[in-house]
Coordinates of C-alpha atoms and ligand atoms in Angstrom, one line a residue:
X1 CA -181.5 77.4 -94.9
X2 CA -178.0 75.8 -95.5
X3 CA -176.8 74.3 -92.4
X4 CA -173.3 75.5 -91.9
X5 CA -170.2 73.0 -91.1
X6 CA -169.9 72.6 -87.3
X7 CA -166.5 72.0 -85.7
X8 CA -166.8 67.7 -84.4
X9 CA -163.1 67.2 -84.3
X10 CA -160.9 68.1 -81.3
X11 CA -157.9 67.9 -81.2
X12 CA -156.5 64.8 -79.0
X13 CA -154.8 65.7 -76.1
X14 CA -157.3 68.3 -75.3
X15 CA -160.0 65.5 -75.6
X16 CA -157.8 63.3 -73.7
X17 CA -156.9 65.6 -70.6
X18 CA -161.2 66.3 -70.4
X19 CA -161.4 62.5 -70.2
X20 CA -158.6 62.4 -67.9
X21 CA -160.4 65.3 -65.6
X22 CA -163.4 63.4 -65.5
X23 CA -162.0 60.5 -64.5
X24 CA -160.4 62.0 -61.6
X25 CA -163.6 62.3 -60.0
X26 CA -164.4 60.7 -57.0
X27 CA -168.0 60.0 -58.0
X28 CA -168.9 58.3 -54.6
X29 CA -167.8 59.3 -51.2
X30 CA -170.5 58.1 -48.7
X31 CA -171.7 54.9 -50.8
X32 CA -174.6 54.0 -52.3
X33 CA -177.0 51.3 -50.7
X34 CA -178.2 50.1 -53.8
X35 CA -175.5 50.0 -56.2
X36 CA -177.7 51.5 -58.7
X37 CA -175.9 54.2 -61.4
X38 CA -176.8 56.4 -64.9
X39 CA -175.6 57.3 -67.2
X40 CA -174.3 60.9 -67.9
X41 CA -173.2 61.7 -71.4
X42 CA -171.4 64.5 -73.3
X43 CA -174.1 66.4 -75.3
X44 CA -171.2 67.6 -77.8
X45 CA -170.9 63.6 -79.0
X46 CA -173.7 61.6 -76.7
X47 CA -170.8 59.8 -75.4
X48 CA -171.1 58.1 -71.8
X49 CA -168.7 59.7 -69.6
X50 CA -169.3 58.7 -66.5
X51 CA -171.8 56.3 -64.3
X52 CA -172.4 58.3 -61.1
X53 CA -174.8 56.3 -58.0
X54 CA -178.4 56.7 -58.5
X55 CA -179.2 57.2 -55.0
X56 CA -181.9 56.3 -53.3
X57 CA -184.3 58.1 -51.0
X58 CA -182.9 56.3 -47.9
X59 CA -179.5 57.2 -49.2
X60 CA -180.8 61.0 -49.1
X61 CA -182.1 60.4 -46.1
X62 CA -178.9 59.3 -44.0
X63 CA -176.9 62.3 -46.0
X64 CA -179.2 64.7 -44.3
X65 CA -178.6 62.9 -40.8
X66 CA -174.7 63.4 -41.8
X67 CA -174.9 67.0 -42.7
X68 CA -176.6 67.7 -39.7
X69 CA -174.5 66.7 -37.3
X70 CA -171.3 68.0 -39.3
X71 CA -173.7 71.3 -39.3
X72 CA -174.3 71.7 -35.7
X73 CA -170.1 71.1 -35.0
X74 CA -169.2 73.4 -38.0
X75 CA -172.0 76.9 -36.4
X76 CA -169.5 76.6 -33.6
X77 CA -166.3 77.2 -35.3
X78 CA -165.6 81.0 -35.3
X79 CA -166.3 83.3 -37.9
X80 CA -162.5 83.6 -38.9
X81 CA -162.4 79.7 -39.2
X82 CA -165.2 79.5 -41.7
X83 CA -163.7 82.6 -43.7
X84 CA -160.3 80.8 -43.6
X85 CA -161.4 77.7 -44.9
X86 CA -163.1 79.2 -48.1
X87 CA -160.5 81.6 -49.0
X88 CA -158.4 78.3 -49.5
X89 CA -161.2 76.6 -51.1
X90 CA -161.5 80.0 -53.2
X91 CA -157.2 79.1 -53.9
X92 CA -158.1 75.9 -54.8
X93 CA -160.8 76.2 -56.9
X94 CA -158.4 78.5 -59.6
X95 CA -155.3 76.6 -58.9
X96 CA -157.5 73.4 -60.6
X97 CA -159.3 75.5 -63.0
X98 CA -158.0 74.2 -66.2
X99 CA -159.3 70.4 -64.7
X100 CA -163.0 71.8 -63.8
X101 CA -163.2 74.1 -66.9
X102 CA -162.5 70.8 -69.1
X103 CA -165.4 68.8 -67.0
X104 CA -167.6 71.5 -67.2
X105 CA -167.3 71.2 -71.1
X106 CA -167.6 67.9 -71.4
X107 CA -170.5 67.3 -69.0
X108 CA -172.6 70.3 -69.8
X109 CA -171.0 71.6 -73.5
X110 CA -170.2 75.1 -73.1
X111 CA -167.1 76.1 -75.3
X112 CA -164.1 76.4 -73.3
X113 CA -163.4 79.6 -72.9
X114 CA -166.8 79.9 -71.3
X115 CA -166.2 77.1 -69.2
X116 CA -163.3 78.7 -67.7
X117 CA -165.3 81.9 -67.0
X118 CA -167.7 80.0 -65.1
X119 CA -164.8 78.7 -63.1
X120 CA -164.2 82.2 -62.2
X121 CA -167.6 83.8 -61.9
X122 CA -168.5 80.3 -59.8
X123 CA -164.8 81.0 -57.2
X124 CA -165.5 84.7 -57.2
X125 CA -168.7 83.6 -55.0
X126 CA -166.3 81.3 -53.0
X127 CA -164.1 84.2 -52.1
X128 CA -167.1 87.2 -51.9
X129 CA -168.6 84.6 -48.9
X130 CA -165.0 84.1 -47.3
X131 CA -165.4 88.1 -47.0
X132 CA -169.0 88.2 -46.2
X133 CA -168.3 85.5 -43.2
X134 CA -167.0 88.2 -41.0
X135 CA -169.0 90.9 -41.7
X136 CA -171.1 92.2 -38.1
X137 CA -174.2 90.5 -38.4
X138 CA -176.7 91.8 -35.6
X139 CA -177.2 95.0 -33.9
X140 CA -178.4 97.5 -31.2
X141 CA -181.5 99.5 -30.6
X142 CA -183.2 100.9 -27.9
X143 CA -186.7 100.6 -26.8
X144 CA -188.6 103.5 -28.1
X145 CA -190.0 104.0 -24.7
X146 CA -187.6 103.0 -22.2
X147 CA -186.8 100.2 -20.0
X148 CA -184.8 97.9 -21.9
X149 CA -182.3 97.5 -24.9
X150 CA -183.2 95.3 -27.8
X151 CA -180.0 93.1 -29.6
X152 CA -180.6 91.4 -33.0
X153 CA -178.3 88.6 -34.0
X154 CA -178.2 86.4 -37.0
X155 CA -178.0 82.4 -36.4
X156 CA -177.5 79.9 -38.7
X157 CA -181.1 78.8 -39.8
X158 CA -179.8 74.9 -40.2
X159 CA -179.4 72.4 -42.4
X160 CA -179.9 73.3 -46.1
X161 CA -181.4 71.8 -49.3
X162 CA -179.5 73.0 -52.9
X163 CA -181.1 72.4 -55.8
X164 CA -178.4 73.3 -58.3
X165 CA -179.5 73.4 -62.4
X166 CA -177.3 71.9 -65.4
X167 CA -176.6 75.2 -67.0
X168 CA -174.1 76.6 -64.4
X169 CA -173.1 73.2 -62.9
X170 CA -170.1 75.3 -60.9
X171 CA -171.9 78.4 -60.2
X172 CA -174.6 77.7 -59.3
X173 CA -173.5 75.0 -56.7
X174 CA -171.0 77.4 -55.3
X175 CA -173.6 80.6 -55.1
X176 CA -175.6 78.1 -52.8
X177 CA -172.6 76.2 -51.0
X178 CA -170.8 79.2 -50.2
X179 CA -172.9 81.2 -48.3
X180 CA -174.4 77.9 -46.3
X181 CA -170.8 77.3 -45.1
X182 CA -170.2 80.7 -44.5
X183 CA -172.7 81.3 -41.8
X184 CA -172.7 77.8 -40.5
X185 CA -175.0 76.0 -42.1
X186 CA -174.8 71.9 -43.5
X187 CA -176.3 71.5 -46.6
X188 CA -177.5 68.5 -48.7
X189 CA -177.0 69.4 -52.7
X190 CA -178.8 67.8 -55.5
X191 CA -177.0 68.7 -59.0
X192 CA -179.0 68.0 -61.7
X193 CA -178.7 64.5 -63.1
X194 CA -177.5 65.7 -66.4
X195 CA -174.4 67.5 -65.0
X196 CA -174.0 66.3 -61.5
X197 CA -169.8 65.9 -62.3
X198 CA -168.7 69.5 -61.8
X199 CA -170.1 69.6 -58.2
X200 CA -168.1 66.4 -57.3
X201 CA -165.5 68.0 -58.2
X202 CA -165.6 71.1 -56.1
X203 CA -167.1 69.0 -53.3
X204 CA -163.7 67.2 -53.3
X205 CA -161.8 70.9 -53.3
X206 CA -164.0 72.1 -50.6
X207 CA -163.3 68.9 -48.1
X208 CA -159.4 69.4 -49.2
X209 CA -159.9 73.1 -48.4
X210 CA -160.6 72.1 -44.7
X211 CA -164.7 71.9 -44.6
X212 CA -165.7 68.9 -42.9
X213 CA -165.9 65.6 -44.8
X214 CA -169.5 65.2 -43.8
X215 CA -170.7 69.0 -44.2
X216 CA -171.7 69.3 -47.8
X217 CA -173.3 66.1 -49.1
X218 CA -173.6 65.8 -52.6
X219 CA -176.7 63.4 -53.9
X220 CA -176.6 62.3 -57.3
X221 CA -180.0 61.0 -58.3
X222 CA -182.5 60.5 -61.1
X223 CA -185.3 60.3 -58.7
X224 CA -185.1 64.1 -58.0
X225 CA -188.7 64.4 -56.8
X226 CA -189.1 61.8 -54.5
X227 CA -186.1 62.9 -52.7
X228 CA -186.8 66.1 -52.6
X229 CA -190.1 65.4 -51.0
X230 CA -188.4 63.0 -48.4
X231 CA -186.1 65.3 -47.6
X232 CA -188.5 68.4 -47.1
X233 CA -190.8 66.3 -45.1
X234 CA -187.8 65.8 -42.6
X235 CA -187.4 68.4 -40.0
X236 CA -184.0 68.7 -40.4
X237 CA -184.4 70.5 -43.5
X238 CA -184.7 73.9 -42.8
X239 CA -184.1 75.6 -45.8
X240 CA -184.1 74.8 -49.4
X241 CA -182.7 77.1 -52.3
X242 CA -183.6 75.6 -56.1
X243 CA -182.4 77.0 -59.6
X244 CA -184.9 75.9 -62.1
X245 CA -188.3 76.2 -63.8
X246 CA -191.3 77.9 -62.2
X247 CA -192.9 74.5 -62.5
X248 CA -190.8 72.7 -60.3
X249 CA -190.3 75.9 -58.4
X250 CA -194.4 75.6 -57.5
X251 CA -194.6 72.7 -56.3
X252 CA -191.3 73.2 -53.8
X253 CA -193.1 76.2 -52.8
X254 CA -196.1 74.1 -51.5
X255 CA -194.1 71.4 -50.4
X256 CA -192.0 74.1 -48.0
X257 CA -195.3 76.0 -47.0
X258 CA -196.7 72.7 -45.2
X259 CA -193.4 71.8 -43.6
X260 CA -193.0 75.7 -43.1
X261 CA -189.2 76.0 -44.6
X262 CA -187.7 79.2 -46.1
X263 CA -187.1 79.1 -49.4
X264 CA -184.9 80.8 -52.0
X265 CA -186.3 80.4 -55.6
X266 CA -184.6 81.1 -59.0
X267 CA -187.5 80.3 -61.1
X268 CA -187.7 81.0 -65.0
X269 CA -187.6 84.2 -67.3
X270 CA -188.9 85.5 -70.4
X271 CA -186.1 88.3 -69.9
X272 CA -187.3 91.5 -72.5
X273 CA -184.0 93.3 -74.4
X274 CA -185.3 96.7 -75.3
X275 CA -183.0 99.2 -77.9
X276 CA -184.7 102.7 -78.4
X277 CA -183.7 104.8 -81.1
X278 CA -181.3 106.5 -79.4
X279 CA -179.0 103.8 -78.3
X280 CA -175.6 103.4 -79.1
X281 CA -175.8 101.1 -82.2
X282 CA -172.6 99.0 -81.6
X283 CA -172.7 98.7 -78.0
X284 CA -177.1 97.6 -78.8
X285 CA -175.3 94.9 -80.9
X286 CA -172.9 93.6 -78.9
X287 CA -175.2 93.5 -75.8
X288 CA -177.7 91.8 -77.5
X289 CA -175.0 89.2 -79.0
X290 CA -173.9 88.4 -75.4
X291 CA -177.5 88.8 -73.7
X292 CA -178.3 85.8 -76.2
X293 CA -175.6 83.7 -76.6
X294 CA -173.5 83.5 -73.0
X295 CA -174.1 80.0 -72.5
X296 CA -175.5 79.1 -75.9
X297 CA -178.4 80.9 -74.3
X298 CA -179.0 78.5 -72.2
X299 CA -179.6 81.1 -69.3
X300 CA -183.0 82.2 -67.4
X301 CA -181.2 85.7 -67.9
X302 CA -181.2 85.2 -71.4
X303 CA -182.5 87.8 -73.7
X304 CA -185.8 86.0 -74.6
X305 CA -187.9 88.9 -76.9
X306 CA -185.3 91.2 -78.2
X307 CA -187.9 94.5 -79.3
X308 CA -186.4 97.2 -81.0
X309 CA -187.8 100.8 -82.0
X310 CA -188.7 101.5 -85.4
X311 CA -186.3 104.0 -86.2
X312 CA -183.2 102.1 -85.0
X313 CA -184.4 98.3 -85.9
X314 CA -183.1 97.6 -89.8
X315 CA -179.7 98.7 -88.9
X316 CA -179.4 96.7 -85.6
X317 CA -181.5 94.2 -87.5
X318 CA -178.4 93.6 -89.8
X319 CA -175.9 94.7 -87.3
X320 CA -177.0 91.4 -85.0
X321 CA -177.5 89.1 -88.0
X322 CA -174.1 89.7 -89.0
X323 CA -172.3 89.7 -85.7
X324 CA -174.4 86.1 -84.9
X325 CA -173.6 84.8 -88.7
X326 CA -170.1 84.7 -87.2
X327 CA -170.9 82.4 -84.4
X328 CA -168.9 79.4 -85.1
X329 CA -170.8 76.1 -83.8
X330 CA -169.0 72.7 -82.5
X331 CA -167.9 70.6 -79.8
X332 CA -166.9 73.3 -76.8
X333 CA -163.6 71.6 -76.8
X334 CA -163.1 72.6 -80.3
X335 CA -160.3 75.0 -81.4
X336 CA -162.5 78.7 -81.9
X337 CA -165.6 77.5 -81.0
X338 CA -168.2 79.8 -79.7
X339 CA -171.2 77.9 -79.7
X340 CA -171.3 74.8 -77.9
X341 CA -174.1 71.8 -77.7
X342 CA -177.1 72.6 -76.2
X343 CA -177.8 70.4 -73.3
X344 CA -180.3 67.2 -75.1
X345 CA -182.4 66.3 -78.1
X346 CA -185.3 67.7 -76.5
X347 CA -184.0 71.0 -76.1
X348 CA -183.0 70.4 -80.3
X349 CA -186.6 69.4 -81.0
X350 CA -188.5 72.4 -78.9
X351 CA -186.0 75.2 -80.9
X352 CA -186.8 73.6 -84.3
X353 CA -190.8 73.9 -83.9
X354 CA -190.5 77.4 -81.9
X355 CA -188.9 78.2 -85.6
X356 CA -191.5 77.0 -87.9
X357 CA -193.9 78.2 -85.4
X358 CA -192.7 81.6 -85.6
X359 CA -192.2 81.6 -89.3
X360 CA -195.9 79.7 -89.7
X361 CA -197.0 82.7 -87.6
X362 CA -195.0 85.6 -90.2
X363 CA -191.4 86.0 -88.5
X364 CA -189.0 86.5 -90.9
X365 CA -185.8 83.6 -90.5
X366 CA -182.6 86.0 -91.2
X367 CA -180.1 83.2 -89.7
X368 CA -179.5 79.8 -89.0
X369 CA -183.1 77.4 -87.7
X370 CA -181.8 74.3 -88.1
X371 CA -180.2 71.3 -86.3
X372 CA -177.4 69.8 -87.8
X373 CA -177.4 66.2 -88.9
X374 CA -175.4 63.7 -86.7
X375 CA -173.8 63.4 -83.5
X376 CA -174.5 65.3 -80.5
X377 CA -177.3 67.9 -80.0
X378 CA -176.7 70.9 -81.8
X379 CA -179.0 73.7 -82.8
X380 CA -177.4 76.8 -85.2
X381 CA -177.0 80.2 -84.0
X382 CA -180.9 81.6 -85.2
X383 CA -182.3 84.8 -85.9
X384 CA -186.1 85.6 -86.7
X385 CA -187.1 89.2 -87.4
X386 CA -190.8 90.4 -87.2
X387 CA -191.9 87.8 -84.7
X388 CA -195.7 88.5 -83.7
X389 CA -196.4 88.4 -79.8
X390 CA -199.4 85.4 -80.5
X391 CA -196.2 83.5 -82.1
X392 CA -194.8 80.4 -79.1
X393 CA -191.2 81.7 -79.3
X394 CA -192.7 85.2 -77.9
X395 CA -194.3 83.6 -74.6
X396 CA -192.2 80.6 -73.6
X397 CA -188.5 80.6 -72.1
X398 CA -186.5 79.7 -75.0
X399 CA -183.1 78.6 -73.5
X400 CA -181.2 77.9 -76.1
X401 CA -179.9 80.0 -79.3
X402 CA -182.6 82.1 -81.3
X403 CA -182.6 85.3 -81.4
X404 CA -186.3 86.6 -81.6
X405 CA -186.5 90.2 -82.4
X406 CA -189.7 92.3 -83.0
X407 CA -190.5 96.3 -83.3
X408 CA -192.3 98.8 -81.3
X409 CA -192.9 102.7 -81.9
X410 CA -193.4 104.0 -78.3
X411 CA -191.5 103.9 -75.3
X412 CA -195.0 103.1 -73.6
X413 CA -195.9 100.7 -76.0
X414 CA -192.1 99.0 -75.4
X415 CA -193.1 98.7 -71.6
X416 CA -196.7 97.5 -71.6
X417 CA -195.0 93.9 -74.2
X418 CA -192.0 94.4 -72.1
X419 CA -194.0 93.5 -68.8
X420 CA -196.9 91.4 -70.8
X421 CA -195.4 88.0 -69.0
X422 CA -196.0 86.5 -65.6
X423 CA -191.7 86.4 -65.6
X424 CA -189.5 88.9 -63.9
X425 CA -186.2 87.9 -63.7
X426 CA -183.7 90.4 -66.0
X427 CA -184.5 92.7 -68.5
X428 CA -181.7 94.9 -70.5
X429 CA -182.5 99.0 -71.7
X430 CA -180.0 100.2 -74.5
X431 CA -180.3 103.7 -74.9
X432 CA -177.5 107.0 -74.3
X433 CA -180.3 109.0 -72.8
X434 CA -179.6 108.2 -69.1
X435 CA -183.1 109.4 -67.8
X436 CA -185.0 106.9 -70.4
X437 CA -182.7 104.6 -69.2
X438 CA -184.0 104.9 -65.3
X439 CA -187.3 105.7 -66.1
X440 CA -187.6 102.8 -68.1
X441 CA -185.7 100.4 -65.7
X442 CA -187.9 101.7 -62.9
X443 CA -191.0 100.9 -64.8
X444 CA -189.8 97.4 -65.7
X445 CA -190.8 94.7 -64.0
X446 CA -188.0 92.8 -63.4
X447 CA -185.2 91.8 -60.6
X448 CA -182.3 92.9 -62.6
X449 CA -181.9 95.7 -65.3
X450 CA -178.6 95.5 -67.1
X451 CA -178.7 99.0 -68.8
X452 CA -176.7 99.2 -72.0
X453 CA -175.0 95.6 -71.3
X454 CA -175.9 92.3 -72.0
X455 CA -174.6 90.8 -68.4
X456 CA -176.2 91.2 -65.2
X457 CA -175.1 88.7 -62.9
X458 CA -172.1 89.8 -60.5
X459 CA -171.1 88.5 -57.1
X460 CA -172.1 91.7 -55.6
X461 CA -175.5 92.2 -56.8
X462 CA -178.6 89.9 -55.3
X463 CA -179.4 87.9 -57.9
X464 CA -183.4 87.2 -58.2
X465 CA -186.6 88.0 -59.8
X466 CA -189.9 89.5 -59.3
X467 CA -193.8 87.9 -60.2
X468 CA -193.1 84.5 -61.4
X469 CA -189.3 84.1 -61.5
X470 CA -189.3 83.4 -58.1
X471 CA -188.1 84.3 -54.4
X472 CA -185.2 85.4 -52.1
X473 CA -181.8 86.6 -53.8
X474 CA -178.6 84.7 -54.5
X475 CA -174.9 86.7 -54.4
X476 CA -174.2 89.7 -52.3
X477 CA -174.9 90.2 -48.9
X478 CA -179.2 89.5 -49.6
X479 CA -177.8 86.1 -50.6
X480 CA -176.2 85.4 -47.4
X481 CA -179.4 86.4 -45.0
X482 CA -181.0 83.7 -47.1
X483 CA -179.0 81.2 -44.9
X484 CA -179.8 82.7 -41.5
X485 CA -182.3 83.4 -38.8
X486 CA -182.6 86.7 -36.9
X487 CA -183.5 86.5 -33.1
X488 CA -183.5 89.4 -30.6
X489 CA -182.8 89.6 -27.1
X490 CA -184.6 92.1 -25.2
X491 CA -182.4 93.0 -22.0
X492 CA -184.5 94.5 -19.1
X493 CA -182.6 98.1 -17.7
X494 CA -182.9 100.4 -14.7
X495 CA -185.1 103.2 -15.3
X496 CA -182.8 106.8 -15.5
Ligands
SIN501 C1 -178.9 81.0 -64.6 O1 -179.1 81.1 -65.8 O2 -179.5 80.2 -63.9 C2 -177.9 81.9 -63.8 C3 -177.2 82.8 -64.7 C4 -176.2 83.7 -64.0 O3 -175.9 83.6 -62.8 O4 -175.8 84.7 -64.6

């Protein structure tokens, strides 16, 4: 395979004003106690960008005690307060978007244009929890046989734990950050150490929003475990929400069952794209192109298996090669790129054996498979045909961008390899027949079914999976729950 020409050079004051955004960064408010930093770099050029504190556990530690307190001060403040202060946050966060799209691209790689809708999709959740803040959130029943009246009421549950992923370094920090504040809650945020810039940055826009300088602490670290262990062993922690891999996920899990804390858990996917015969062929195409590639597929919604019926699968075969033949590679900064970096050499290393795997194992390479030589971590836009279910690429989370397609005959068939994983996060259905499409949605076992699109995710829906792609739901009004406690009060009255 030829490895195409990526785009390196950007122009210069486009380079200059994402240096310039980074640097505006306050990367330490509260102080370390050691002094220690590392490194983060850009994975477009493996340039060092910035050297944020390596805290310690002790430094997680007093960050709690100072979320707390700002916690238990901030569940006081009325409703109306907490909505007012993240409509202007929501205000703020657009006003600076061209500064957070540019940090997002250079500390995570996305192409611009992405970058800037993540700045959107990651406000929209901002201003959807401003909205939520002051919706009624207990009610009214009566005892079923007499004698007193029962009243339900949501409290704040306490202080919370964010684990936020590199992927979405803005959304995913403000689906979690949003809905804690909203309700009442403090909350202690751990981005990951490869992109831990971006949620600096809106930190800094949430404090000059009017949330409370202590109330979200943000803990950079390369010692992710240990504090997380620390922290969950404290009983000030009671709540922790994590975007990551089912692995890490796990062992969360059985750290919060012995200290007895909810959880929320986005944990990873092996997301199935099914297109029956009787889909729309264009539409198939260019859900599939965006199911795979949003992110450099870098997503846990990604399209991971992309199976496709007999009768339809040459022409969308060709359709998809073509349309992804067009992806143009390069630094996300880069005039008309659509394909950015993927995140580090590891990622690079893991898509060019899932290739020759697949191709030792029969798949047929229509596009792309290679990493191009020099700079940065890039992997080409990839498509393999005929991959056989035994083949890696089939089972594992690929998260990055190959496209690995393979054929069924049956609807039934389709099902039974759709659901043959222990994931269920998404899972897309292209087809014009609209009771296949809820049939087959029903029978899939997934959270989320994007039918005839290649985008789920929305600030109204609640964002989660089934089986092994976790716990709890992100976004919409489920997402907000996830930060509070019901208790009742059961009022003695007169008998009539
Ligand atoms: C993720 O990949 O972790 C989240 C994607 C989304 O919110 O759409």
């Amino acid at each position: 395979m030829i490895v195409r020409e990526i785009v390196r050079d950007v122009e210069s004051p486009l380079s200059e004003s994402a240096d310039a955004a980074v640097a505006s960064i306050t990367l330490d408010r509260q102080g370390s106690a050691t002094n220690a930093i590392f490194e983060v770099r850009d994975p477009a050029s493996e340039r060092v960008i910035a050297t944020p504190p390596d805290h310690s556990v002790d430094d997680g530690l007093a960050a709690l005690a100072r979320a707390d307190r700002a916690g238990r001060a901030w569940a006081r403040e009325t409703a109306r307060r907490r909505s007012d202060v993240l409509h202007h946050a929501y205000d703020l966060l657009i006003e600076q978007k061209d500064r957070l799209a540019r940090i997002i691209t250079r500390e995570m790689g996305k192409p611009l244009a992405e970058a800037y809708g993540e700045v959107q999709y990651a406000s929209d959740y901002v201003r959807w929890y401003a909205e939520e803040a002051l919706r009624p959130a207990g009610n009214f029943r009566e005892n079923p046989v007499g004698g007193s009246t029962i009243l339900t009421s949501r409290a704040p549950i306490g202080t919370a734990l964010l684990i936020t992923p590199w992927n979405f370094p803005m959304a995913m920090a403000t689906r979690k950050i949003a809905p804690a504040i909203a309700v009442g809650c403090g909350a202690v945020v751990k981005p990951a150490e490869l992109t831990p810039l971006t949620t600096l940055a809106v930190a800094e826009i949430f404090v000059r929003a009017g949330v409370p300088e202590d109330l979200i602490q943000i803990v950079t670290t390369t010692r992710a475990a240990d504090l997380s262990s620390a922290l969950m062993a404290d009983p000030r922690i009671r709540k922790v929400s994590f975007t990551g891999s089912t692995g890490v996920g796990s062992i969360l899990l059985g750290q919060a069952a012995q200290h007895v804390i909810k959880t929320s858990m986005e944990l990873g996917g092996n997301a199935p794209l099914l297109v029956f015969d009787d889909a729309d062929l264009e539409r198939a195409v260019e859900g599939a192109v965006v199911a795979k590639l949003r992110n450099g597929g870098q997503s846990c919604v990604a399209a991971n298996r992309i199976l496709v019926q007999s009768g339809i699968a040459d022409a969308f075969v060709e359709g998809f090669t073509e349309r992804m033949s067009r992806v143009v590679l390069g630094n996300g900064l880069g005039e008309g790129v659509t394909l950015g970096p993927v995140i580090d050499d590891r990622a690079v290393r893991k898509f060019s054996s899932l290739v020759d795997d697949a191709v030792a194992h029969g798949a047929e390479l229509r596009l792309g498979g290679s990493a191009p030589d020099g700079a940065g971590h890039f992997f080409e836009a990839t498509v393999l045909d005929r991959v056989p279910e035994a083949s890696e690429i089939a089972l594992t989370e690929i998260f990055g961008p190959i496209a690995a397609i393979s054929r069924f005959d049956t609807e039934a068939e389709a099902l039974e390899r759709a659901n043959s994983t222990p994931f269920g996060l998404a899972s897309y259905v292209f087809t014009e027949n609209i009771d296949r499409a809820f049939d087959v949605a029903d029978r899939l076992d997934a959270g989320m079914v994007g039918i005839n699109q290649g985008i789920v995710s929305n600030v109204a829906a609640p964002f989660g999976g089934v089986k092994a792609s976790g716990l709890g739901r992100e976004g919409s009004g489920e997402g907000l729950e996830e930060y509070q406690e019901i208790r009742f009060y059961n009022l003695a009255r007169r008998a009539r």
